[in-house]
Structure formats: C-alpha cells, structure tokens
Amino acid sequence: MTELVPAPRGVVAGDGEVRLTERSRLYAGPGTEGAGHWLGAVLRQATGLPLREGREPRDTAGGIGLALDPGLGPEAYRLVSDHDGVLIEGGDAAGAFRGAQTLRQLLGPDAYRRAPLGRDRARTVPHATIEDAPRFRWRGLMLDVARHFMPKEGVLRYLDLMAAHKLNVLHFHLTDDQGWRIEIERYPRLTEVGSWRARTKIGHRASPLWNDTPHGGHYTRDDIREIVAYAAERHISVVPEIDVPGHSQAAIAAYPELGNTDVVDTASLTVWDTWGINPNVLAPTDTTLRFYEGVLEEVLELFPADATGPRGHSAFVHIGGDECPKDQWRASDTAQKRIAALGLADEDALQSWFTGHFAGWLAERGRRLIGWDEILQGGLPPGAAVSSWRGYGGGIAAARAGHDVVMCPEQHVYLDHRQDAGPEEPVPIGYVRTLEDVYRFEPVPAELTPEEAGRVLGTQANAWSEVTEDQARVDYQVFPRLAALAEVAWSALPAPAERDFADFERRMAAHYRRLDALGVAYRPPTGPLPGQRRPGVLGRPLDGPPPHR
C-alpha cells in the first residue's frame, strides 16, 4: 500500500480490498478512453481476466471506473478503492492515465507481466483513497541515440518505463558527431552516410580499445511517427534534438559544404568514431542556414506541436548549442567576414546570432527553441529556454534573465556517471552518483526568488551513450536512479537533507520486483552482477564530491 514510487501526495488506507473477477468491468468515461484502453490491455495480459467494457458508470461495481474532474488540475488524479470498486478521477486525460499507473502498482509486481501467473495474482486492490498531483511540469529523460543507436523497439520500451514512473518528456538526442539518426527526405545522405561509422571507441576516449564492427542505424519517418504517437498515448511529449553548430561531424561527412571548407578538407571527413569535443563545426553561411531550415521543416512535421498534449512541451525543439569550439571560425575568412558584416564582437556572438536565427525561425512557426546553457553566451532571444547542464549556474542566469529552465546539472543527474567508487563498477565515468545522491537532488536553487523559481519548468536525467552500447548497459546506468529522479520531479518532497531516504529504500525493495517483471537490467543494490562488469575498459572517474554549483 505504501510502496508506491513516486510517492503520492496523500494516502488514506482503508479496510478490505477490491477483488477483480471474471465479472469485473472497466468503464472509461468521456475523455479517459485512452487511459482505459491502455489499462485494459495491460491488465488483461497480466490477470487473464476479460475486463469487459462497462457501458455506464454503475457498471464498475466490483470493477474499475475512469472519469474526469477538471477541478483536480493538470495531471492530478484521485483514486478511491472501496466496497464499490475502484474509481480513478483525473484532472485531465493525463491525470487519469497517471492514476491508472498507480492502480497498476497497487495490484502488485505481477501486474507488470505479459501473461498471468495464476488465478489469484494481480487481482486485488487494497481499499484506499489517494490524492496526487505533480510538483513539476517537465519531468524528463534524455536518451542519447546518436552515440550508440537504440532500435525503435528499445525506444518504445523506454517510453513504457517512463510512463510507469510518471515522467512526461522524452528528450530525444538524434544527431551528433558519431551518428545522424533521423531520416530527412530532402537530404538522404544524412542517413545513407551519416548514420554509420566504421568503428567505435570502447570506453573513454583515452582507451586503446576499439570495436571494429561498423555501427549505425536510423529511424525512418514512419518510425518517428510511431514513436511520437506511442508517446502521446502515454501522455509523454517527445522533444527532438538536432545539434547545431557543434557536434555536427556526421552531417558534415554527409554534406561537406556544411563545414568550414576554407579551413578544413571537409570532403575527407567521416562519421566520428571516438568521443569528446570535436573541432569540426558548421560553417556560419547561408548554405548552412538554408540546409538546417530544410531539416527542421521535416522535423516539425514529424514532431507536431499538440496544444492538448502534456503541458505544451511538444512545442519545443532542442538545437543543442553546447561544446562548439571556435578555432575553425577564428581561422575561417568566411566566418570572419560574416562577423564583420553583422557587426558582431567575436565568435561567441556569432554563435549567438546563429542560435537567434533559428529561435526566430521556430517562433514564426509557433514553436520554441531550447538549448544547452552555452546558448546564453552573447544573449538569448525572448521565448527561448535553457537546459542547464554545466551545474546550476546556467539555469540561475537564465531564470534571472526571464527564460524558462530545465535543470539537469551534470554533477547530479547525468546517469552515465558511475554509481559507486568500487573497482567493479563498469566503465567508471564522472563523479559517484548513488541512488541516494539522486534522491537528494533539488532542481530549484535556493538563491532564486519565487518569481525566478517559477521559471524552472522542471528537471530531467540525461543518459549519454558513449559507454552504453546496448539495452542492458543503458538499463544498468539508468535504473534504479531514474526512479529516484522521478520522485524528485513528481512528489512534494521536503528539503534534500530532510528527505526520508530510508523510506524510499523500503519502497524500492518492492519496486525492484516491478522492474524485474518488466525485464529491466538495473544495478542491484549490492553492486553489479558478474555480467554487468567491464573489467579492463578504461573510464574517466572523478574523485571526491561533485561541485555543488
């Protein structure tokens, strides 16, 4: 009963239980049909019960009813389980769906299986009244599918895992130096050339190890449509990221004219096979601007903004903007002439102009630009938002300047960072970030005023994939820490030092059984299993506590 993750705002336990039977029905009232369809499908699998459709609310005696109560607010819900059955009321369709996720938890770990294990499994709901609502509007996970490609089925699986934890934004990192993962019809070489690399560095970039098997893959336009539709059914927005002007060697390898041709022989460049900050960046030319406008036209078509979607996040398009070395621009006569023609101070201002161009282009089409906190350098147009990754500083500066912020500081919620200091931790990257560390992460800096704090849309965890080459490695790095991040984002928790981590661990003991049923290869609390270790693969561990800011 009290083993829910993330923790709801209020739970009043009752006496008794609702027992689902062959006669139990599922009624989904107006506006909750999607949640009803999803709930019926998963529960029929797990219980073997028919759960026939109820035609009217009174059909839910001894069964399950879904309804709307707009007075509850966005994504909020109320779940009442008593002698009449189970009633879930949502403040909107998303709230009804969030409540359905809580009901699944109440039914026990077997409710997460795809076939029934027995007649009495996953069929009883304890009597209770649960009132719940999210703390933040943006509760996300960034999946990097550019460094190591995640097949479509893996992305759909992660959308289910996000939904199970009441997350509502998938930040989809689709392009980088090491691969271009989205089909663009007018520029076919982006995937014909840009989605494959000849080999891959194993471990940190200083490692001497290589995998000489070509690596690649991409999502077709219909794959993207399917992913977006699947996410929408789960009230998750998908925010695509198309990196500019750095992290772009895969695109330059496909179309050499996009690079700084007066400085580098861009025709000789290939898709990058190692990690780190790449010097080959886009040229600040009209050719580049028109090319990426063409890319973004197709991106906007494939990722439509849905005003009825989860909190309007589908209006955002992420343009990266991080880690853009300026050496080629300093050496480029073309770039220097552009700086002079625009009357700009320097190369940082040139990137600001580049960002501003696409912010305006997107705004003209009813969309919003979001980028990593480097886009603050040189100023940011109104309406643009910031993903604060280099600590809290960028987010604080953005909020004080009137920009919306998603807090995702590397030192706290980068899930590719190691989970323990022990020698058996696979490919140790960055600072140690334990489950408890993530649970005590606070997205809103104390120094912000209430008005500035209101600019913090929420938070997300980032799962970079340089050292996570397959689904099992992604699972290991992401779970169980994503469950802690989900509670930070959803639940009304006290200050970090006052959070009851012992209670969270107690609830996680039950939650691990749910993850087991879902087939998640999480890191066990006792440490990595033998097959999860990567002996001899060089990482980049950083010792000591991470900087707070």
mmCIF file of C-alpha atoms in Angstrom, residues 227-413:
data_model
loop_
_atom_site.group_PDB
_atom_site.id
_atom_site.type_symbol
_atom_site.label_atom_id
_atom_site.label_comp_id
_atom_site.label_asym_id
_atom_site.label_seq_id
_atom_site.Cartn_x
_atom_site.Cartn_y
_atom_site.Cartn_z
ATOM 1 C CA ILE A 227 7.401 6.769 -31.543
ATOM 2 C CA VAL A 228 5.630 10.128 -31.262
ATOM 3 C CA ALA A 229 2.179 8.511 -31.380
ATOM 4 C CA TYR A 230 3.161 5.839 -28.850
ATOM 5 C CA ALA A 231 4.461 8.553 -26.532
ATOM 6 C CA ALA A 232 1.309 10.644 -26.944
ATOM 7 C CA GLU A 233 -0.835 7.672 -25.919
ATOM 8 C CA ARG A 234 1.176 7.682 -22.679
ATOM 9 C CA HIS A 235 0.958 11.483 -22.308
ATOM 10 C CA ILE A 236 4.663 11.927 -22.982
ATOM 11 C CA SER A 237 5.976 14.722 -25.205
ATOM 12 C CA VAL A 238 8.949 13.977 -27.431
ATOM 13 C CA VAL A 239 11.384 16.881 -27.777
ATOM 14 C CA PRO A 240 13.774 16.248 -30.691
ATOM 15 C CA GLU A 241 17.359 17.480 -30.577
ATOM 16 C CA ILE A 242 19.142 18.430 -33.802
ATOM 17 C CA ASP A 243 22.602 19.681 -32.835
ATOM 18 C CA VAL A 244 23.958 22.965 -34.244
ATOM 19 C CA PRO A 245 26.544 24.360 -34.749
ATOM 20 C CA GLY A 246 28.826 21.919 -32.894
ATOM 21 C CA HIS A 247 28.542 18.139 -32.571
ATOM 22 C CA SER A 248 27.893 18.041 -36.317
ATOM 23 C CA GLN A 249 30.635 15.953 -37.969
ATOM 24 C CA ALA A 250 28.181 13.249 -39.073
ATOM 25 C CA ALA A 251 26.228 15.854 -41.021
ATOM 26 C CA ILE A 252 29.414 17.365 -42.479
ATOM 27 C CA ALA A 253 30.620 13.897 -43.505
ATOM 28 C CA ALA A 254 27.389 13.506 -45.471
ATOM 29 C CA TYR A 255 27.356 17.059 -46.906
ATOM 30 C CA PRO A 256 30.893 18.534 -46.800
ATOM 31 C CA GLU A 257 29.674 22.005 -47.853
ATOM 32 C CA LEU A 258 28.209 22.413 -44.356
ATOM 33 C CA GLY A 259 31.704 22.602 -42.832
ATOM 34 C CA ASN A 260 34.389 25.274 -42.844
ATOM 35 C CA THR A 261 35.769 24.364 -46.261
ATOM 36 C CA ASP A 262 38.269 27.244 -46.308
ATOM 37 C CA VAL A 263 39.976 25.801 -43.206
ATOM 38 C CA VAL A 264 39.492 22.017 -43.409
ATOM 39 C CA ASP A 265 39.249 19.458 -46.200
ATOM 40 C CA THR A 266 35.707 18.589 -45.183
ATOM 41 C CA ALA A 267 35.357 16.121 -48.076
ATOM 42 C CA SER A 268 37.800 13.853 -46.255
ATOM 43 C CA LEU A 269 35.821 13.769 -43.016
ATOM 44 C CA THR A 270 33.969 10.629 -41.943
ATOM 45 C CA VAL A 271 31.475 9.966 -39.195
ATOM 46 C CA TRP A 272 33.496 10.300 -35.994
ATOM 47 C CA ASP A 273 34.485 7.072 -34.259
ATOM 48 C CA THR A 274 35.627 8.357 -30.868
ATOM 49 C CA TRP A 275 34.380 10.591 -28.043
ATOM 50 C CA GLY A 276 34.995 14.091 -26.773
ATOM 51 C CA ILE A 277 34.641 17.622 -28.146
ATOM 52 C CA ASN A 278 35.015 17.690 -31.912
ATOM 53 C CA PRO A 279 36.654 20.689 -33.652
ATOM 54 C CA ASN A 280 34.680 20.253 -36.881
ATOM 55 C CA VAL A 281 31.698 22.594 -36.604
ATOM 56 C CA LEU A 282 29.188 24.013 -39.037
ATOM 57 C CA ALA A 283 30.121 26.994 -41.184
ATOM 58 C CA PRO A 284 28.057 30.138 -40.421
ATOM 59 C CA THR A 285 26.906 30.500 -44.027
ATOM 60 C CA ASP A 286 23.585 30.971 -45.756
ATOM 61 C CA THR A 287 24.048 27.494 -47.222
ATOM 62 C CA THR A 288 24.125 26.045 -43.726
ATOM 63 C CA LEU A 289 21.120 28.084 -42.583
ATOM 64 C CA ARG A 290 19.007 27.004 -45.566
ATOM 65 C CA PHE A 291 20.071 23.370 -45.127
ATOM 66 C CA TYR A 292 19.022 23.225 -41.478
ATOM 67 C CA GLU A 293 15.815 25.103 -42.175
ATOM 68 C CA GLY A 294 15.044 22.271 -44.572
ATOM 69 C CA VAL A 295 15.912 19.718 -41.909
ATOM 70 C CA LEU A 296 13.754 21.470 -39.324
ATOM 71 C CA GLU A 297 10.789 21.752 -41.685
ATOM 72 C CA GLU A 298 10.663 17.954 -41.771
ATOM 73 C CA VAL A 299 11.358 17.709 -38.036
ATOM 74 C CA LEU A 300 8.365 19.972 -37.281
ATOM 75 C CA GLU A 301 6.185 17.792 -39.481
ATOM 76 C CA LEU A 302 7.297 14.608 -37.719
ATOM 77 C CA PHE A 303 7.098 16.107 -34.209
ATOM 78 C CA PRO A 304 3.887 18.169 -34.367
ATOM 79 C CA ALA A 305 3.085 20.615 -31.590
ATOM 80 C CA ASP A 306 -0.040 19.458 -29.798
ATOM 81 C CA ALA A 307 -1.713 22.130 -27.707
ATOM 82 C CA THR A 308 -3.655 19.392 -25.905
ATOM 83 C CA GLY A 309 -0.521 17.394 -25.161
ATOM 84 C CA PRO A 310 1.277 17.056 -21.835
ATOM 85 C CA ARG A 311 1.804 20.627 -20.645
ATOM 86 C CA GLY A 312 2.696 22.009 -24.095
ATOM 87 C CA HIS A 313 6.213 20.557 -24.182
ATOM 88 C CA SER A 314 5.733 19.320 -27.744
ATOM 89 C CA ALA A 315 6.205 22.920 -28.929
ATOM 90 C CA PHE A 316 9.920 22.713 -28.066
ATOM 91 C CA VAL A 317 12.740 21.831 -30.461
ATOM 92 C CA HIS A 318 16.208 21.371 -28.968
ATOM 93 C CA ILE A 319 19.109 22.708 -31.030
ATOM 94 C CA GLY A 320 21.991 21.630 -28.781
ATOM 95 C CA GLY A 321 24.410 24.562 -28.891
ATOM 96 C CA ASP A 322 26.899 23.044 -26.452
ATOM 97 C CA GLU A 323 30.620 22.430 -26.794
ATOM 98 C CA CYS A 324 31.147 24.388 -30.020
ATOM 99 C CA PRO A 325 34.899 25.124 -30.408
ATOM 100 C CA LYS A 326 35.532 28.388 -32.244
ATOM 101 C CA ASP A 327 39.018 27.622 -33.621
ATOM 102 C CA GLN A 328 37.818 26.982 -37.179
ATOM 103 C CA TRP A 329 35.724 30.166 -37.157
ATOM 104 C CA ARG A 330 38.760 32.148 -35.996
ATOM 105 C CA ALA A 331 40.765 30.750 -38.897
ATOM 106 C CA SER A 332 37.973 31.000 -41.476
ATOM 107 C CA ASP A 333 37.909 34.015 -43.759
ATOM 108 C CA THR A 334 34.244 33.275 -44.448
ATOM 109 C CA ALA A 335 33.357 33.306 -40.747
ATOM 110 C CA GLN A 336 35.362 36.465 -40.088
ATOM 111 C CA LYS A 337 33.644 38.281 -42.946
ATOM 112 C CA ARG A 338 30.265 37.267 -41.507
ATOM 113 C CA ILE A 339 31.266 38.606 -38.081
ATOM 114 C CA ALA A 340 32.290 41.911 -39.665
ATOM 115 C CA ALA A 341 29.192 42.146 -41.855
ATOM 116 C CA LEU A 342 26.919 41.586 -38.873
ATOM 117 C CA GLY A 343 28.886 43.947 -36.652
ATOM 118 C CA LEU A 344 29.471 41.246 -34.059
ATOM 119 C CA ALA A 345 32.058 41.404 -31.290
ATOM 120 C CA ASP A 346 33.540 37.935 -31.662
ATOM 121 C CA GLU A 347 32.962 34.261 -32.396
ATOM 122 C CA ASP A 348 30.780 33.779 -29.291
ATOM 123 C CA ALA A 349 28.493 36.470 -30.629
ATOM 124 C CA LEU A 350 28.478 34.650 -33.968
ATOM 125 C CA GLN A 351 27.092 31.541 -32.279
ATOM 126 C CA SER A 352 24.503 33.731 -30.528
ATOM 127 C CA TRP A 353 23.475 35.076 -33.947
ATOM 128 C CA PHE A 354 23.257 31.502 -35.249
ATOM 129 C CA THR A 355 21.043 30.499 -32.303
ATOM 130 C CA GLY A 356 18.925 33.614 -32.650
ATOM 131 C CA HIS A 357 18.273 32.873 -36.307
ATOM 132 C CA PHE A 358 16.730 29.502 -35.501
ATOM 133 C CA ALA A 359 14.909 30.830 -32.443
ATOM 134 C CA GLY A 360 13.166 33.337 -34.699
ATOM 135 C CA TRP A 361 12.588 30.774 -37.440
ATOM 136 C CA LEU A 362 10.937 28.406 -34.960
ATOM 137 C CA ALA A 363 8.912 31.166 -33.297
ATOM 138 C CA GLU A 364 7.448 32.148 -36.680
ATOM 139 C CA ARG A 365 6.089 28.601 -36.856
ATOM 140 C CA GLY A 366 4.650 28.564 -33.354
ATOM 141 C CA ARG A 367 7.498 26.601 -31.839
ATOM 142 C CA ARG A 368 10.062 27.272 -29.105
ATOM 143 C CA LEU A 369 13.801 26.797 -29.134
ATOM 144 C CA ILE A 370 15.556 25.137 -26.218
ATOM 145 C CA GLY A 371 19.291 24.501 -25.976
ATOM 146 C CA TRP A 372 22.107 23.666 -23.601
ATOM 147 C CA ASP A 373 23.214 26.508 -21.339
ATOM 148 C CA GLU A 374 26.047 27.640 -23.662
ATOM 149 C CA ILE A 375 23.372 29.334 -25.784
ATOM 150 C CA LEU A 376 23.210 32.034 -23.090
ATOM 151 C CA GLN A 377 26.593 33.354 -24.225
ATOM 152 C CA GLY A 378 26.010 36.531 -26.182
ATOM 153 C CA GLY A 379 22.336 36.774 -25.228
ATOM 154 C CA LEU A 380 19.226 34.741 -25.916
ATOM 155 C CA PRO A 381 16.020 35.801 -27.692
ATOM 156 C CA PRO A 382 12.760 36.029 -25.694
ATOM 157 C CA GLY A 383 10.848 32.766 -25.533
ATOM 158 C CA ALA A 384 13.921 30.554 -25.804
ATOM 159 C CA ALA A 385 14.559 28.102 -22.962
ATOM 160 C CA VAL A 386 17.685 26.567 -21.448
ATOM 161 C CA SER A 387 18.728 23.060 -20.386
ATOM 162 C CA SER A 388 21.152 23.758 -17.539
ATOM 163 C CA TRP A 389 23.808 21.030 -17.668
ATOM 164 C CA ARG A 390 27.072 22.628 -16.508
ATOM 165 C CA GLY A 391 25.868 22.827 -12.925
ATOM 166 C CA TYR A 392 23.176 25.193 -11.690
ATOM 167 C CA GLY A 393 24.841 28.390 -12.929
ATOM 168 C CA GLY A 394 23.349 28.481 -16.408
ATOM 169 C CA GLY A 395 19.880 27.793 -15.078
ATOM 170 C CA ILE A 396 20.167 30.527 -12.469
ATOM 171 C CA ALA A 397 21.347 33.046 -15.064
ATOM 172 C CA ALA A 398 18.594 32.036 -17.473
ATOM 173 C CA ALA A 399 15.829 32.270 -14.874
ATOM 174 C CA ARG A 400 17.048 35.683 -13.754
ATOM 175 C CA ALA A 401 17.014 36.809 -17.389
ATOM 176 C CA GLY A 402 13.401 35.685 -17.770
ATOM 177 C CA HIS A 403 13.962 32.400 -19.595
ATOM 178 C CA ASP A 404 12.379 29.052 -18.779
ATOM 179 C CA VAL A 405 14.778 26.419 -17.485
ATOM 180 C CA VAL A 406 15.058 22.644 -17.282
ATOM 181 C CA MET A 407 17.504 21.714 -14.536
ATOM 182 C CA CYS A 408 19.765 18.765 -15.440
ATOM 183 C CA PRO A 409 23.201 19.510 -13.935
ATOM 184 C CA GLU A 410 25.858 17.052 -14.994
ATOM 185 C CA GLN A 411 27.197 16.623 -11.486
ATOM 186 C CA HIS A 412 23.857 15.399 -10.169
ATOM 187 C CA VAL A 413 21.658 13.758 -12.833
#
